[in-house]
Coordinates of C-alpha atoms in Angstrom, one line a residue:
M1 CA 71.0 152.2 138.3
A2 CA 73.7 154.8 137.8
A3 CA 76.0 153.1 140.4
A4 CA 75.5 149.7 138.7
F5 CA 76.4 151.2 135.3
S6 CA 79.6 152.8 136.8
S7 CA 80.7 149.5 138.3
D8 CA 80.1 147.6 135.1
S9 CA 82.1 150.2 133.1
D10 CA 85.1 150.1 135.6
S11 CA 85.2 146.3 135.5
G12 CA 85.1 146.4 131.7
R13 CA 88.0 148.9 131.6
A14 CA 90.1 146.7 133.9
E15 CA 89.4 143.7 131.7
S16 CA 90.5 145.6 128.6
N17 CA 93.7 146.8 130.3
E18 CA 94.5 143.3 131.4
A19 CA 94.0 142.0 127.9
S20 CA 96.2 144.7 126.3
S21 CA 98.9 144.3 128.9
K22 CA 102.0 142.3 128.3
W23 CA 102.0 141.0 131.9
L24 CA 100.0 138.5 133.9
D25 CA 99.3 139.3 137.5
A26 CA 100.5 136.3 139.4
H27 CA 100.6 137.5 143.0
Y28 CA 100.2 140.7 145.0
D29 CA 100.5 140.8 148.8
P30 CA 100.6 144.3 150.3
M31 CA 101.3 142.8 153.8
A32 CA 104.3 140.6 152.8
N33 CA 106.6 142.6 155.1
I34 CA 109.6 142.6 152.8
H35 CA 111.8 145.7 153.0
T36 CA 114.8 145.5 150.7
F37 CA 116.4 146.9 147.5
S38 CA 117.4 145.4 144.2
A39 CA 121.0 144.4 145.2
C40 CA 119.6 142.1 147.9
L41 CA 117.3 140.1 145.5
A42 CA 118.5 137.0 143.7
L43 CA 116.9 134.1 141.8
A44 CA 118.6 130.6 141.7
D45 CA 117.9 126.9 141.7
L46 CA 119.3 126.4 145.2
H47 CA 118.5 122.7 145.4
G48 CA 119.1 121.5 141.8
D49 CA 115.5 120.4 141.3
G50 CA 114.7 122.9 138.6
E51 CA 112.5 125.0 140.9
Y52 CA 114.0 128.5 141.2
K53 CA 113.7 130.3 144.5
L54 CA 113.8 133.9 145.4
V55 CA 116.5 135.0 147.9
V56 CA 115.8 138.2 149.8
G57 CA 118.2 140.1 152.1
D58 CA 115.4 141.7 154.2
L59 CA 116.3 144.9 156.1
G60 CA 113.3 144.5 158.4
P61 CA 110.8 147.3 159.3
G62 CA 112.9 150.4 160.0
G63 CA 116.1 148.4 159.5
Q64 CA 115.9 146.9 163.0
Q65 CA 115.4 143.1 162.3
P66 CA 117.5 142.0 159.2
H67 CA 116.7 138.5 158.0
L68 CA 117.6 136.2 155.2
K69 CA 114.4 135.0 153.5
V70 CA 113.9 132.3 150.8
L71 CA 110.6 132.3 149.0
K72 CA 109.1 129.5 146.9
G73 CA 106.2 130.9 145.0
P74 CA 104.3 133.4 147.2
A75 CA 105.3 131.6 150.5
V76 CA 108.4 132.0 152.6
L77 CA 110.3 128.7 152.6
S78 CA 112.9 129.6 155.2
E79 CA 113.9 132.6 157.3
S80 CA 117.0 133.2 159.4
P81 CA 118.3 136.3 161.3
L82 CA 121.3 138.2 160.2
P83 CA 123.9 139.9 162.5
A84 CA 123.9 143.1 160.5
L85 CA 122.1 144.8 157.7
P86 CA 122.6 143.1 154.3
A87 CA 124.4 145.0 151.5
A88 CA 124.0 142.6 148.6
A89 CA 123.0 139.0 147.8
V90 CA 124.3 137.0 144.8
T91 CA 124.3 133.4 143.6
F92 CA 127.3 131.8 142.0
L93 CA 128.9 128.4 141.2
M94 CA 131.9 127.6 143.3
E95 CA 133.1 124.4 141.6
Q96 CA 132.6 122.1 138.6
H97 CA 131.7 119.0 140.6
E98 CA 128.3 117.4 140.4
P99 CA 125.7 118.1 141.5
R100 CA 126.1 121.7 140.2
T101 CA 124.0 123.6 142.6
P102 CA 124.8 127.3 143.0
A103 CA 125.9 128.8 146.3
L104 CA 124.4 131.9 147.9
A105 CA 126.7 134.7 149.0
L106 CA 125.2 137.4 151.3
A107 CA 127.3 140.5 152.2
S108 CA 126.5 141.9 155.7
G109 CA 128.8 144.2 157.6
P110 CA 132.4 143.2 157.2
C111 CA 131.6 139.6 156.3
V112 CA 130.4 137.5 153.4
Y113 CA 128.2 134.6 154.4
V114 CA 128.2 131.7 151.9
Y115 CA 125.4 129.1 152.0
K116 CA 125.1 125.8 150.2
N117 CA 121.7 124.1 150.1
L118 CA 120.6 126.9 152.4
R119 CA 123.0 125.8 155.1
P120 CA 126.0 127.9 156.3
Y121 CA 129.1 126.9 154.4
F122 CA 131.8 129.5 154.9
K123 CA 132.3 133.0 156.4
F124 CA 134.7 135.4 154.8
S125 CA 135.8 138.4 156.9
L126 CA 137.5 141.5 155.4
P127 CA 141.1 142.0 156.6
Q128 CA 141.5 144.5 159.4
L129 CA 142.9 147.9 158.7
P130 CA 145.8 149.5 160.6
P131 CA 144.5 151.8 163.4
N132 CA 145.5 155.3 164.0
P133 CA 148.6 155.2 166.3
L134 CA 147.5 158.4 168.2
E135 CA 144.1 156.8 168.9
Q136 CA 145.8 153.7 170.2
D137 CA 148.1 155.7 172.5
L138 CA 145.1 157.6 174.0
W139 CA 143.3 154.4 174.9
N140 CA 146.4 153.0 176.4
Q141 CA 146.6 156.1 178.6
A142 CA 143.0 155.9 179.7
K143 CA 142.3 155.2 183.3
E144 CA 139.5 154.7 185.8
V145 CA 138.5 157.7 187.8
S146 CA 138.6 155.7 190.9
D147 CA 142.3 154.7 190.5
V148 CA 143.5 157.8 192.3
G149 CA 146.3 155.9 194.0
D150 CA 147.8 154.5 190.8
E151 CA 151.6 155.0 190.7
N152 CA 151.6 156.0 187.0
K153 CA 148.6 158.4 187.2
E154 CA 150.7 161.2 185.7
D155 CA 150.8 159.2 182.4
R156 CA 147.0 158.5 182.5
I157 CA 144.1 160.6 181.2
D158 CA 140.5 160.7 182.4
P159 CA 137.4 160.0 180.1
L160 CA 136.6 163.7 179.5
T161 CA 140.1 164.4 178.3
L162 CA 140.0 161.3 176.2
K163 CA 136.8 162.5 174.5
E164 CA 138.3 165.9 173.7
M165 CA 141.4 164.4 172.2
L166 CA 139.5 161.9 170.2
E167 CA 137.3 164.6 168.7
G168 CA 140.5 166.5 167.7
I169 CA 141.8 163.4 166.0
R170 CA 138.5 162.9 164.2
E171 CA 138.6 166.4 162.7
K172 CA 142.2 166.5 161.6
A173 CA 143.6 162.9 161.1
E174 CA 143.5 161.3 157.6
V175 CA 142.9 157.8 159.2
P176 CA 139.3 157.6 160.5
L177 CA 138.6 156.5 164.0
S178 CA 137.6 153.0 165.0
V179 CA 134.1 151.9 165.8
Q180 CA 135.1 151.7 169.5
S181 CA 136.1 155.4 169.6
L182 CA 133.1 156.5 167.6
R183 CA 130.7 154.8 170.0
F184 CA 132.6 156.4 172.9
L185 CA 132.1 159.9 171.5
Q186 CA 128.3 159.3 171.3
L187 CA 128.0 158.4 175.0
E188 CA 126.9 160.7 177.9
L189 CA 129.4 161.7 180.5
S190 CA 127.9 159.3 183.1
E191 CA 128.3 156.4 180.7
M192 CA 131.9 157.1 179.7
E193 CA 133.6 155.7 182.8
A194 CA 132.1 152.2 182.5
F195 CA 132.9 152.1 178.8
V196 CA 136.5 153.1 179.4
N197 CA 136.8 150.4 182.1
Q198 CA 135.5 147.8 179.7
H199 CA 137.6 148.6 176.7
K200 CA 140.8 150.3 178.0
S201 CA 142.8 147.1 178.0
K202 CA 141.7 146.0 174.5
S203 CA 143.6 146.8 171.4
I204 CA 142.0 149.1 168.8
K205 CA 140.6 147.3 165.8
R206 CA 139.5 149.2 162.7
Q207 CA 137.3 147.2 160.5
T208 CA 135.8 148.2 157.2
V209 CA 132.4 147.0 155.8
I210 CA 131.1 145.9 152.4
T211 CA 129.1 148.4 150.4
T212 CA 128.4 146.4 147.2
M213 CA 129.0 143.0 145.7
T214 CA 128.7 141.2 142.3
T215 CA 130.1 138.2 140.5
L216 CA 132.7 137.8 137.8
K217 CA 133.3 134.7 135.6
K218 CA 136.6 132.9 136.4
N219 CA 137.8 131.6 133.1
L220 CA 134.7 130.8 131.0
A221 CA 131.9 132.9 129.7
D222 CA 129.3 130.1 129.9
E223 CA 126.1 130.7 132.0
D224 CA 127.0 127.7 134.3
A225 CA 130.7 128.6 134.7
V226 CA 132.6 129.1 138.0
S227 CA 132.4 132.7 139.2
C228 CA 134.5 134.9 141.5
L229 CA 133.0 137.4 144.1
V230 CA 133.8 141.1 143.6
L231 CA 133.5 143.2 146.7
G232 CA 133.4 147.0 147.2
T233 CA 134.4 148.2 150.6
E234 CA 134.0 151.4 152.7
S235 CA 137.8 151.7 152.6
K236 CA 137.6 152.7 148.9
E237 CA 138.9 149.3 147.6
L238 CA 137.7 146.5 145.3
L239 CA 138.5 142.9 146.1
V240 CA 138.2 139.8 143.9
L241 CA 137.8 136.6 145.8
D242 CA 138.7 133.1 144.7
P243 CA 135.5 131.0 144.5
E244 CA 137.0 127.9 146.2
A245 CA 139.6 129.1 148.8
F246 CA 138.1 132.5 149.3
T247 CA 141.5 134.2 149.2
I248 CA 142.0 137.7 147.7
L249 CA 143.0 137.3 144.0
A250 CA 143.2 141.0 143.2
K251 CA 142.9 144.3 145.0
M252 CA 142.2 147.6 143.3
S253 CA 142.0 151.1 144.8
L254 CA 139.4 153.8 144.1
P255 CA 139.3 157.5 144.8
S256 CA 135.9 157.1 146.6
V257 CA 133.6 154.5 148.2
P258 CA 131.9 152.3 145.5
V259 CA 128.1 151.8 145.7
F260 CA 127.3 150.1 142.4
L261 CA 129.3 147.6 140.4
E262 CA 129.0 146.2 136.8
V263 CA 131.5 143.6 135.5
S264 CA 131.9 142.0 132.1
G265 CA 134.5 139.4 130.9
Q266 CA 136.5 136.7 132.7
F267 CA 139.0 137.2 135.5
D268 CA 141.7 134.9 133.9
V269 CA 141.3 136.4 130.4
E270 CA 140.2 140.0 130.4
F271 CA 137.5 141.9 132.2
R272 CA 136.1 145.4 132.5
L273 CA 134.8 146.8 135.8
A274 CA 132.6 149.9 136.3
A275 CA 132.2 151.3 139.8
A276 CA 129.8 154.1 140.6
C277 CA 131.1 155.9 143.7
R278 CA 129.7 158.3 146.3
N279 CA 131.6 161.3 144.8
G280 CA 129.4 161.2 141.8
N281 CA 131.9 159.6 139.4
I282 CA 132.0 156.2 137.6
Y283 CA 135.5 154.7 137.4
M284 CA 136.5 152.1 134.8
L285 CA 139.1 149.4 135.6
R286 CA 140.7 146.7 133.5
R287 CA 142.4 143.4 134.4
D288 CA 145.9 144.6 135.0
S289 CA 145.1 148.1 136.4
K290 CA 145.3 148.7 140.1
R291 CA 143.8 152.1 139.7
P292 CA 141.0 153.4 137.4
K293 CA 141.7 153.8 133.7
Y294 CA 138.8 156.0 132.8
C295 CA 136.5 158.3 134.7
I296 CA 132.9 159.4 133.9
E297 CA 132.0 162.6 135.8
L298 CA 128.3 162.9 136.5
S299 CA 126.4 166.1 137.2
A300 CA 124.5 164.4 140.1
Q301 CA 124.7 161.4 142.4
P302 CA 124.1 157.9 140.8
V303 CA 121.1 155.9 142.0
G304 CA 121.6 152.9 139.8
L305 CA 124.0 151.3 137.3
V306 CA 123.1 148.7 134.7
R307 CA 125.1 147.4 131.8
V308 CA 123.1 146.7 128.6
H309 CA 125.4 145.0 126.0
K310 CA 128.3 147.5 125.7
V311 CA 126.4 150.5 127.1
L312 CA 126.4 151.6 130.7
V313 CA 123.0 153.0 131.8
V314 CA 123.2 155.3 134.8
G315 CA 120.3 156.7 136.8
S316 CA 120.9 160.0 138.6
N317 CA 119.0 161.8 141.4
Q318 CA 118.2 164.5 138.8
D319 CA 115.4 162.2 137.6
S320 CA 117.2 161.1 134.4
L321 CA 118.8 158.1 132.7
H322 CA 122.1 158.4 130.9
G323 CA 123.8 156.0 128.4
F324 CA 127.6 156.0 128.3
T325 CA 130.3 154.0 126.5
H326 CA 133.0 152.3 128.5
K327 CA 135.4 155.1 127.6
G328 CA 133.0 157.8 129.1
K329 CA 131.3 159.1 126.0
R330 CA 127.7 160.1 126.6
L331 CA 125.4 158.5 124.1
W332 CA 121.9 159.7 125.2
T333 CA 119.9 161.1 128.1
V334 CA 116.2 160.4 129.0
Q335 CA 114.3 162.6 131.5
M336 CA 112.0 160.7 133.9
P337 CA 108.6 162.0 135.1
A338 CA 109.6 161.2 138.8
A339 CA 112.5 160.3 141.0
I340 CA 114.3 157.0 140.3
L341 CA 114.2 154.7 143.3
T342 CA 115.7 151.5 141.8
M343 CA 117.1 150.0 138.6
N344 CA 117.8 146.5 137.3
L345 CA 118.3 144.6 134.1
L346 CA 115.6 142.9 132.1
E347 CA 117.0 140.1 129.9
Q348 CA 114.6 138.0 127.8
C349 CA 116.9 135.3 126.5
S350 CA 114.3 133.7 124.1
R351 CA 114.2 136.9 122.1
G352 CA 117.7 138.2 122.8
L353 CA 116.4 141.4 124.4
Q354 CA 118.2 143.4 127.1
A355 CA 116.5 146.4 128.6
V356 CA 116.6 148.6 131.7
M357 CA 113.9 148.6 134.3
A358 CA 113.5 151.8 136.4
G359 CA 111.2 152.0 139.4
L360 CA 109.9 155.6 139.9
A361 CA 108.5 157.4 142.9
N362 CA 105.1 157.9 141.2
G363 CA 104.4 154.2 141.3
E364 CA 105.6 153.4 137.7
V365 CA 108.1 150.9 136.4
R366 CA 109.5 152.0 133.1
I367 CA 111.3 149.7 130.7
Y368 CA 113.8 151.2 128.2
H369 CA 115.9 149.9 125.4
D370 CA 118.5 152.6 124.9
K371 CA 116.4 155.7 125.1
A372 CA 113.3 154.1 123.6
L373 CA 110.4 153.4 126.0
L374 CA 109.2 149.8 125.7
N375 CA 106.6 149.4 128.4
V376 CA 105.1 151.1 131.5
I377 CA 103.9 149.1 134.5
R378 CA 101.8 151.0 137.1
T379 CA 101.8 149.6 140.7
P380 CA 99.7 150.5 143.8
D381 CA 102.8 151.7 145.7
A382 CA 106.2 153.0 144.8
V383 CA 108.6 150.1 143.9
T384 CA 111.9 149.9 145.8
S385 CA 113.4 146.7 144.3
L386 CA 113.2 144.9 141.0
C387 CA 114.3 141.4 139.9
F388 CA 113.7 139.7 136.5
G389 CA 114.4 136.1 135.6
R390 CA 113.3 132.5 136.1
Y391 CA 111.1 132.0 139.2
G392 CA 109.6 128.6 139.9
R393 CA 109.3 127.1 136.4
E394 CA 108.5 130.4 134.6
D395 CA 111.3 131.9 132.6
N396 CA 110.2 135.5 132.4
T397 CA 109.0 136.6 135.9
L398 CA 109.2 140.1 137.3
I399 CA 109.4 140.4 141.1
M400 CA 108.9 143.8 142.8
T401 CA 108.8 144.9 146.4
T402 CA 107.1 148.2 147.4
R403 CA 107.9 150.9 149.8
G404 CA 105.2 149.6 152.3
G405 CA 106.7 146.1 152.3
G406 CA 104.4 144.6 149.7
L407 CA 105.3 141.9 147.2
I408 CA 104.2 141.9 143.5
I409 CA 104.9 139.1 141.1
K410 CA 104.1 139.4 137.4
I411 CA 104.7 136.9 134.5
L412 CA 105.5 138.1 131.0
K413 CA 103.1 136.7 128.4
R414 CA 104.7 134.2 126.0
T415 CA 103.2 136.2 123.1
A416 CA 104.4 139.6 124.4
V417 CA 106.7 141.5 122.0
F418 CA 108.3 144.7 123.2
A419 CA 108.2 147.3 120.4
E420 CA 110.0 150.7 120.7
G421 CA 107.6 153.4 121.6
A422 CA 104.9 150.9 122.7
G423 CA 104.9 152.5 126.2
E424 CA 103.9 156.0 124.9
A425 CA 100.3 156.9 124.2
G426 CA 99.3 158.2 120.8
P427 CA 101.2 158.6 117.5
P428 CA 104.8 159.9 117.5
P429 CA 105.2 163.7 117.0
A430 CA 106.9 163.2 113.6
Q431 CA 103.8 161.8 112.2
A432 CA 102.0 165.1 112.2
V433 CA 104.8 166.9 110.3
K434 CA 103.9 167.3 106.6
L435 CA 106.6 166.5 104.0
N436 CA 107.4 169.1 101.4
V437 CA 107.1 166.8 98.4
P438 CA 107.9 168.7 95.1
R439 CA 105.5 168.5 92.2
K440 CA 106.3 166.3 89.2
T441 CA 107.8 168.5 86.5
R442 CA 107.9 167.9 82.7
L443 CA 111.6 167.1 82.9
Y444 CA 111.0 164.5 85.6
V445 CA 108.4 162.7 83.5
D446 CA 110.7 162.8 80.4
Q447 CA 113.6 161.3 82.3
T448 CA 111.3 158.6 83.7
L449 CA 110.2 157.6 80.2
R450 CA 113.8 157.6 79.0
E451 CA 114.9 155.3 81.8
R452 CA 112.1 152.9 81.0
E453 CA 113.0 152.8 77.3
A454 CA 116.8 152.7 77.5
G455 CA 117.3 151.0 80.9
T456 CA 119.5 148.2 79.5
A457 CA 121.9 150.6 77.6
M458 CA 122.2 152.8 80.7
H459 CA 123.1 149.8 82.9
R460 CA 125.7 148.6 80.4
A461 CA 127.3 152.1 80.3
F462 CA 127.4 152.2 84.1
Q463 CA 129.1 148.8 84.3
A464 CA 131.7 149.8 81.7
D465 CA 132.5 153.0 83.6
L466 CA 132.7 151.0 86.9
Y467 CA 135.1 148.4 85.4
L468 CA 137.3 151.3 84.0
L469 CA 137.4 152.9 87.4
R470 CA 138.5 149.6 89.1
L471 CA 141.2 149.2 86.4
R472 CA 142.6 152.7 87.0
A473 CA 142.6 152.2 90.8
A474 CA 144.4 148.8 90.4
R475 CA 147.1 150.4 88.1
A476 CA 147.6 153.3 90.6
Y477 CA 148.0 150.8 93.4
V478 CA 150.6 148.8 91.5
Q479 CA 152.5 151.9 90.6
A480 CA 152.4 153.0 94.3
L481 CA 153.8 149.7 95.4
E482 CA 156.6 149.7 92.7
S483 CA 157.7 153.2 93.5
S484 CA 157.2 152.8 97.3
L485 CA 154.7 155.7 97.5
S486 CA 152.7 154.1 100.3
P487 CA 153.3 154.6 104.0
V488 CA 153.4 150.8 104.6
S489 CA 156.2 148.7 103.2
A490 CA 155.1 146.1 100.7
T491 CA 158.3 143.9 101.0
A492 CA 158.5 141.1 103.5
R493 CA 162.2 141.8 104.1
E494 CA 161.6 145.3 105.4
P495 CA 158.2 145.3 107.1
L496 CA 157.8 149.0 108.1
K497 CA 155.0 151.4 108.8
L498 CA 155.3 155.2 108.7
H499 CA 152.9 157.7 110.3
A500 CA 153.5 161.5 110.4
V501 CA 151.9 164.1 112.6
V502 CA 152.3 167.9 112.2
Q503 CA 151.7 170.2 115.3
G504 CA 151.7 173.9 115.7
L505 CA 150.2 177.1 114.2
G506 CA 153.3 178.5 112.5
P507 CA 155.7 179.8 111.4
T508 CA 157.5 176.9 113.2
F509 CA 155.9 173.5 113.0
K510 CA 156.8 170.3 114.9
L511 CA 156.9 167.3 112.6
T512 CA 156.9 163.9 114.3
L513 CA 157.5 160.7 112.3
H514 CA 156.3 157.5 113.9
L515 CA 158.3 154.6 112.4
Q516 CA 157.4 151.1 113.4
N517 CA 159.0 147.7 112.6
T518 CA 156.0 145.4 112.1
S519 CA 158.0 142.1 112.0
T520 CA 157.5 139.6 114.8
A521 CA 161.1 138.8 115.8
R522 CA 163.7 140.5 113.5
P523 CA 165.1 144.0 114.2
I524 CA 166.0 146.4 111.4
L525 CA 169.2 148.4 111.2
G526 CA 170.8 150.7 108.7
L527 CA 167.8 152.9 107.7
L528 CA 167.9 156.6 106.6
V529 CA 165.2 159.3 106.5
C530 CA 165.3 161.9 103.8
F531 CA 163.0 165.0 103.4
L532 CA 162.2 166.5 100.0
Y533 CA 160.7 170.0 100.1
N534 CA 160.6 173.4 98.4
E535 CA 163.5 175.3 99.9
V536 CA 161.9 178.7 99.0
L537 CA 158.9 177.9 101.3
Y538 CA 160.4 175.7 104.1
A539 CA 163.6 175.2 106.1
L540 CA 164.6 172.1 108.1
P541 CA 167.5 171.9 110.5
Q542 CA 168.4 168.5 109.1
A543 CA 166.9 167.0 106.0
F544 CA 168.8 163.7 106.1
F545 CA 169.6 161.6 109.2
K546 CA 170.1 158.0 110.3
V547 CA 167.5 155.9 112.1
P548 CA 168.5 153.9 115.2
L549 CA 167.9 150.2 115.6
L550 CA 164.2 149.3 115.3
V551 CA 163.0 146.7 117.8
P552 CA 159.9 144.7 116.5
G553 CA 156.6 146.0 117.6
L554 CA 157.7 149.4 119.0
S555 CA 156.8 152.7 117.5
Y556 CA 159.7 155.1 117.4
P557 CA 158.9 158.9 117.3
L558 CA 161.4 160.9 115.2
E559 CA 161.0 164.6 115.8
T560 CA 162.2 167.6 113.8
F561 CA 161.1 171.2 113.2
V562 CA 159.9 172.8 110.0
E563 CA 160.0 176.6 109.6
S564 CA 157.8 178.3 107.1
L565 CA 159.6 181.1 105.1
S566 CA 156.8 182.5 103.1
D567 CA 154.7 185.4 104.3
K568 CA 152.0 185.0 101.6
G569 CA 150.1 182.1 103.3
I570 CA 151.3 179.5 100.9
S571 CA 151.6 175.8 101.8
D572 CA 153.2 172.9 100.0
I573 CA 153.8 169.2 100.3
I574 CA 156.9 167.7 102.1
K575 CA 157.9 164.2 101.0
V576 CA 159.4 161.8 103.5
L577 CA 161.5 158.9 102.2
V578 CA 162.7 155.9 104.2
L579 CA 165.8 154.4 102.5
R580 CA 168.2 151.5 103.0
E581 CA 171.9 152.4 103.0
G582 CA 173.4 151.7 99.6
Q583 CA 170.1 151.6 97.8
S584 CA 168.5 154.4 95.7
A585 CA 164.9 153.1 95.7
P586 CA 163.0 154.1 98.8
L587 CA 161.4 151.4 101.0
L588 CA 158.4 153.6 101.7
S589 CA 157.4 157.2 101.5
A590 CA 154.8 159.6 102.7
H591 CA 153.4 163.0 101.4
I592 CA 152.7 165.5 104.2
N593 CA 150.3 168.3 103.4
M594 CA 151.6 171.1 105.4
P595 CA 149.1 173.5 106.9
M596 CA 149.2 177.2 106.2
S597 CA 151.2 179.2 108.7
E598 CA 148.7 181.2 110.7
G599 CA 151.4 183.0 112.6
L600 CA 152.7 184.7 109.4
A601 CA 149.2 185.3 108.1
A602 CA 148.3 187.1 111.3
A603 CA 151.5 189.2 111.2

């Protein structure tokens, strides 16, 4: 009887959890034999029939048998072997012609394999790198041990000497060895002779491999616009490929090998590219930059990179999520209860929601919007890859693969709404804090009664004071324009802009005036700059000088030095006037509040 009661209570608890969950369990197969990571999962309508398929770059058990698998629902639709382990899989539109079916790009080794309608369409290979000349000379001098009677045996070397010299090159040379030399160094002494006989006459080829791949819109931001492929390589480079000819449109260099990429914008207009690298840094690149513009230094190695609107969310191997701006400012940090295994973006288009999914080593999948926890999904095994989007004919489908090769498919309920803090159990900690509300005094009650009785008169008095304030502000603005007291010229004939910067601690300050001609096409000539100041407090080497020709659009720095003469810590205002030759009224002016001289004060 007790056992039956326990079984009934467990089933009731499972039913209540299912009812309160935001997800429907569509499929779970612990023996699906899918071993991959998030970069090798993609969802697309490969045949243009409205039925979205799942593309998987499968590493195989132990990374021994890589395959390209296409799933329709829970079943495998097609499967084909790959020559090397996959690095990434993406779908993209190559052209505007009908029917507009997306192509599949799979990065594997040094090549990108492009499929259309699940048939091989094109193979792009990375350009070869120049080999180490010392390594090439060594292989040219290699000889068979049996060729004792060779006339040029003085110029030849045996395999053992070749191995010693290659090891010396590997330790000291900046250019890494080729794959042929690295394989040779791993061989036993008995196997070296046959390897040298097979490869000694061949030229050395140094080939890099692809580490990561993503897509970038070509010239339109539409969802069905043509996209370019962006490749990250082991040679610390980023390549942008043309979607039709598969030629290299742009090449950018990085200080380290990229492992994660995030791109926004269009290639022909403007784009931002974030690359997380193996040295623990994230580099930001723009359209016209060949090298990184900004750098985000992390305290640990990145394990994932996702862009949510204008925020870069980075997962580190210190079990934490970090939010950064594109200029490297850290916005927030969230600590995870376990190690982060994988990350991906959750985008619910119907509600305009973008969030980050993080698969943890304790079998949880956590969904965050900024640093607010939205939902927690618990799985039977640790999740190693995540993918969210349209699958089959369902718009919001979550696909997960586990460490043991299992496949989990969940569908988001149409009535589900993600609320901040919904994933945490219990009330927030701030709810238990009592507010120190003051008691109502007699003065408070009297003022409340007064506002009720004379509310109309008080509102009229407030409106009268507000109109008077606006009138005084308008008069002061007109007076500033008429006397040229503003740092921006109000006349269309002399469109100027003045900005002043004071540097230094004292007693000598550096005063820099930034004068800019804001017109579109007309240069300005014949301007003067004059300084008005208290000669008892300050001294300038030149209080009046001419301004050179001002080209439109450029900011001209005009530098001078100001020396503080007072030892009492007194500061004053220095007036800067910009004049036209032959005119007494200034074109514009600026009042500079000089800082107190800390050098004299300390003395």
